[in-house]
Amino acid sequence: MTTINDQIYIDKTLKGDTNAFAFLVEQYKVMVYSLALKMMKNREEAEEVSQDTFIKAYKKLDKFKGESKFSTWLYKITYRNCLDAIKKNKEKYNNDTIDEITINKISGTESILESLERKERAVVMNTCLLKLPEEERSILWMFYFEELSLKEIIKVTDLSEANVKVKLHRARKRLLTIVKRDVEPELINHYGRK
Amino acid sequence: MGENKHIEELDAFAKKYINEIESESPSIDFTKNIMDSIQEFEKSEIYKADPLISKKTWSLLIGTLVVSILYVAKGKSIGSIGFSKINLDVFSKIKIPNLFESISVSNIMLYACFFFTVLIFAQIYFLKKRFETNIKS
């Protein structure tokens, strides 16, 4: 399942060539750090968790049997590490309550977002994404940004298929709710004043 | 039908706008920090002192001891184990000359030897600790 290139470097590392592991770190550092950052919401903590992820992966490398992609295996360690770190500082990670509202028309929200520049829109969407509970935002990130399949997300999170599907659907709805609640009024106000 | 269309729209919305978010990179020293930690871990693995008696041997020794105690406690004499069949007369025929007969050691000398031995064992313990901390740092 894992790519041939990855397997070459994994084998080299297992044979004692620690520098071969540096290649794997370089290859996957952005992917691991991005997920950690989405979950931790803080650069320093995300970096710490990401480094810990790679060190754990190195120590457990002999247990990686190649049944899944190396990236999925790394994701699983990152996800677990982040959840553990969040559990330790529970008060810090209190999510705001999002009341799901029934939104029938997405087009209105879309046209408002389209009025923004691409870069600006990316920042706005990132802020909205970070307002979701950590499990939901990480699932959204893995599914849409990293393009992981449902099967891979199930492996990473250890949740059932039905549970992942429910969380994914709820997360999408909540994301739209947050955009409607926080971004729309601000933008309407801003452009209204102009 | 309407619900399905709404789910599809939500999916397209999330796909479009989440994909626009830019992924961020960790600091420049990221890989170096990881590799430094790994080198340290490898060093500590090399110098890890293996116990002289392994856990397996300890459990075997304790197991044998427990079994023997239970066997004796049950009231079976050692003779019934089968030692009586072994001819131990051979040992009585062996005569070892007592080489230390002429040497007399005072009590003070005995105490000194005893404390010297205790100190050597204590030193081993402290030296081992010091050796381990020096390697780690």
Short mmCIF file of N, CA and C in Angstrom, two decimals, chain B residues 56-129:
data_model
loop_
_atom_site.label_atom_id
_atom_site.label_comp_id
_atom_site.label_asym_id
_atom_site.label_seq_id
_atom_site.Cartn_x
_atom_site.Cartn_y
_atom_site.Cartn_z
N LYS B 56 13.74 -13.05 32.53
CA LYS B 56 13.38 -14.45 32.29
C LYS B 56 14.07 -15.35 33.34
N THR B 57 15.37 -15.09 33.55
CA THR B 57 16.13 -15.89 34.51
C THR B 57 15.60 -15.68 35.92
N TRP B 58 15.30 -14.39 36.22
CA TRP B 58 14.76 -14.09 37.56
C TRP B 58 13.46 -14.86 37.80
N SER B 59 12.56 -14.82 36.81
CA SER B 59 11.28 -15.49 36.99
C SER B 59 11.47 -17.01 37.12
N LEU B 60 12.46 -17.55 36.38
CA LEU B 60 12.75 -18.99 36.46
C LEU B 60 13.27 -19.35 37.86
N LEU B 61 14.18 -18.51 38.38
CA LEU B 61 14.75 -18.74 39.71
C LEU B 61 13.67 -18.67 40.78
N ILE B 62 12.84 -17.61 40.70
CA ILE B 62 11.78 -17.43 41.70
C ILE B 62 10.78 -18.59 41.61
N GLY B 63 10.46 -18.97 40.37
CA GLY B 63 9.53 -20.08 40.16
C GLY B 63 10.05 -21.37 40.80
N THR B 64 11.33 -21.65 40.57
CA THR B 64 11.94 -22.86 41.13
C THR B 64 11.90 -22.81 42.66
N LEU B 65 12.21 -21.63 43.21
CA LEU B 65 12.22 -21.46 44.67
C LEU B 65 10.82 -21.70 45.24
N VAL B 66 9.81 -21.09 44.59
CA VAL B 66 8.43 -21.23 45.07
C VAL B 66 7.99 -22.68 45.02
N VAL B 67 8.30 -23.34 43.91
CA VAL B 67 7.91 -24.74 43.75
C VAL B 67 8.57 -25.60 44.83
N SER B 68 9.86 -25.35 45.08
CA SER B 68 10.57 -26.14 46.10
C SER B 68 9.95 -25.91 47.48
N ILE B 69 9.66 -24.64 47.80
CA ILE B 69 9.07 -24.33 49.11
C ILE B 69 7.72 -25.04 49.27
N LEU B 70 6.91 -24.94 48.20
CA LEU B 70 5.58 -25.57 48.25
C LEU B 70 5.72 -27.09 48.41
N TYR B 71 6.68 -27.64 47.74
CA TYR B 71 6.89 -29.09 47.78
C TYR B 71 7.24 -29.54 49.19
N VAL B 72 8.17 -28.78 49.80
CA VAL B 72 8.59 -29.12 51.16
C VAL B 72 7.45 -28.85 52.15
N ALA B 73 6.74 -27.73 51.93
CA ALA B 73 5.65 -27.35 52.84
C ALA B 73 4.53 -28.39 52.83
N LYS B 74 4.37 -29.07 51.72
CA LYS B 74 3.32 -30.09 51.63
C LYS B 74 3.66 -31.33 52.47
N GLY B 75 4.86 -31.32 53.01
CA GLY B 75 5.23 -32.40 53.93
C GLY B 75 6.01 -33.53 53.32
N LYS B 76 6.39 -33.36 52.08
CA LYS B 76 7.15 -34.44 51.46
C LYS B 76 8.62 -34.26 51.84
N SER B 77 9.22 -35.32 52.30
CA SER B 77 10.62 -35.20 52.70
C SER B 77 11.50 -35.18 51.45
N ILE B 78 12.67 -34.60 51.63
CA ILE B 78 13.57 -34.49 50.48
C ILE B 78 13.92 -35.87 49.93
N GLY B 79 13.93 -36.86 50.83
CA GLY B 79 14.24 -38.22 50.42
C GLY B 79 13.29 -38.75 49.36
N SER B 80 12.03 -38.28 49.44
CA SER B 80 11.04 -38.79 48.49
C SER B 80 11.20 -38.19 47.11
N ILE B 81 11.98 -37.11 47.02
CA ILE B 81 12.18 -36.50 45.70
C ILE B 81 13.01 -37.44 44.82
N GLY B 82 13.85 -38.23 45.47
CA GLY B 82 14.65 -39.14 44.67
C GLY B 82 16.13 -38.98 44.90
N PHE B 83 16.48 -38.10 45.90
CA PHE B 83 17.90 -37.88 46.19
C PHE B 83 18.56 -39.12 46.80
N SER B 84 17.69 -39.96 47.47
CA SER B 84 18.23 -41.14 48.14
C SER B 84 18.90 -42.11 47.15
N LYS B 85 18.44 -41.98 45.89
CA LYS B 85 18.99 -42.89 44.88
C LYS B 85 20.40 -42.48 44.44
N ILE B 86 20.71 -41.21 44.74
CA ILE B 86 22.03 -40.72 44.32
C ILE B 86 23.06 -41.07 45.40
N ASN B 87 24.14 -41.63 44.97
CA ASN B 87 25.19 -42.03 45.91
C ASN B 87 26.04 -40.80 46.27
N LEU B 88 25.86 -40.33 47.49
CA LEU B 88 26.59 -39.12 47.91
C LEU B 88 27.86 -39.46 48.70
N ASP B 89 28.16 -40.74 48.81
CA ASP B 89 29.35 -41.16 49.57
C ASP B 89 30.64 -40.62 48.97
N VAL B 90 30.57 -40.38 47.67
CA VAL B 90 31.75 -39.88 46.94
C VAL B 90 32.31 -38.63 47.62
N PHE B 91 31.41 -37.76 48.07
CA PHE B 91 31.84 -36.49 48.66
C PHE B 91 32.61 -36.69 49.98
N SER B 92 32.21 -37.73 50.75
CA SER B 92 32.89 -37.96 52.04
C SER B 92 34.32 -38.48 51.83
N LYS B 93 34.55 -39.06 50.66
CA LYS B 93 35.88 -39.61 50.37
C LYS B 93 36.87 -38.51 49.97
N ILE B 94 36.32 -37.41 49.52
CA ILE B 94 37.21 -36.32 49.07
C ILE B 94 37.73 -35.58 50.29
N LYS B 95 39.02 -35.47 50.38
CA LYS B 95 39.61 -34.75 51.52
C LYS B 95 40.38 -33.53 51.03
N ILE B 96 39.87 -32.37 51.38
CA ILE B 96 40.54 -31.15 50.94
C ILE B 96 41.35 -30.61 52.12
N PRO B 97 42.64 -30.39 51.93
CA PRO B 97 43.43 -29.85 53.05
C PRO B 97 43.03 -28.42 53.39
N ASN B 98 42.93 -28.10 54.67
CA ASN B 98 42.54 -26.74 55.07
C ASN B 98 43.76 -25.82 55.01
N LEU B 99 43.78 -25.03 53.95
CA LEU B 99 44.94 -24.17 53.70
C LEU B 99 44.99 -22.98 54.66
N PHE B 100 43.84 -22.61 55.20
CA PHE B 100 43.77 -21.39 56.03
C PHE B 100 43.90 -21.70 57.53
N GLU B 101 44.24 -22.97 57.83
CA GLU B 101 44.29 -23.40 59.23
C GLU B 101 45.25 -22.54 60.07
N SER B 102 46.41 -22.26 59.45
CA SER B 102 47.43 -21.52 60.20
C SER B 102 47.16 -20.02 60.25
N ILE B 103 46.25 -19.53 59.41
CA ILE B 103 46.00 -18.08 59.36
C ILE B 103 44.91 -17.72 60.36
N SER B 104 45.23 -16.79 61.24
CA SER B 104 44.20 -16.32 62.16
C SER B 104 43.90 -14.84 61.86
N VAL B 105 42.63 -14.54 61.77
CA VAL B 105 42.24 -13.15 61.44
C VAL B 105 41.52 -12.55 62.63
N SER B 106 41.92 -11.33 62.98
CA SER B 106 41.28 -10.68 64.13
C SER B 106 39.88 -10.18 63.74
N ASN B 107 39.06 -9.90 64.73
CA ASN B 107 37.70 -9.41 64.48
C ASN B 107 37.72 -8.08 63.75
N ILE B 108 38.65 -7.22 64.14
CA ILE B 108 38.75 -5.88 63.50
C ILE B 108 38.99 -6.05 62.00
N MET B 109 39.87 -7.00 61.66
CA MET B 109 40.16 -7.25 60.24
C MET B 109 38.90 -7.72 59.50
N LEU B 110 38.14 -8.57 60.17
CA LEU B 110 36.89 -9.07 59.57
C LEU B 110 35.90 -7.93 59.32
N TYR B 111 35.77 -7.04 60.34
CA TYR B 111 34.86 -5.88 60.19
C TYR B 111 35.32 -4.99 59.04
N ALA B 112 36.63 -4.79 58.96
CA ALA B 112 37.18 -3.92 57.91
C ALA B 112 36.86 -4.50 56.52
N CYS B 113 37.07 -5.81 56.39
CA CYS B 113 36.76 -6.47 55.11
C CYS B 113 35.28 -6.34 54.76
N PHE B 114 34.45 -6.49 55.79
CA PHE B 114 33.01 -6.42 55.57
C PHE B 114 32.61 -5.02 55.07
N PHE B 115 33.07 -3.97 55.76
CA PHE B 115 32.72 -2.60 55.36
C PHE B 115 33.33 -2.23 54.00
N PHE B 116 34.51 -2.76 53.73
CA PHE B 116 35.16 -2.52 52.45
C PHE B 116 34.28 -3.07 51.31
N THR B 117 33.77 -4.27 51.54
CA THR B 117 32.90 -4.90 50.53
C THR B 117 31.62 -4.08 50.33
N VAL B 118 31.03 -3.64 51.46
CA VAL B 118 29.80 -2.83 51.38
C VAL B 118 30.07 -1.57 50.58
N LEU B 119 31.20 -0.91 50.85
CA LEU B 119 31.54 0.33 50.14
C LEU B 119 31.73 0.10 48.64
N ILE B 120 32.34 -1.02 48.31
CA ILE B 120 32.53 -1.32 46.87
C ILE B 120 31.18 -1.45 46.17
N PHE B 121 30.25 -2.15 46.83
CA PHE B 121 28.92 -2.31 46.23
C PHE B 121 28.20 -0.97 46.10
N ALA B 122 28.34 -0.12 47.13
CA ALA B 122 27.72 1.20 47.10
C ALA B 122 28.31 2.03 45.97
N GLN B 123 29.63 1.92 45.79
CA GLN B 123 30.29 2.68 44.73
C GLN B 123 29.79 2.26 43.35
N ILE B 124 29.58 0.97 43.18
CA ILE B 124 29.09 0.47 41.88
C ILE B 124 27.76 1.15 41.55
N TYR B 125 26.88 1.22 42.56
CA TYR B 125 25.56 1.82 42.36
C TYR B 125 25.68 3.29 41.95
N PHE B 126 26.50 4.06 42.71
CA PHE B 126 26.63 5.49 42.42
C PHE B 126 27.35 5.75 41.09
N LEU B 127 28.38 4.94 40.83
CA LEU B 127 29.12 5.12 39.57
C LEU B 127 28.22 4.83 38.36
N LYS B 128 27.38 3.83 38.51
CA LYS B 128 26.47 3.46 37.43
C LYS B 128 25.51 4.62 37.12
N LYS B 129 24.98 5.21 38.20
CA LYS B 129 24.05 6.35 38.07
C LYS B 129 24.75 7.50 37.36
#
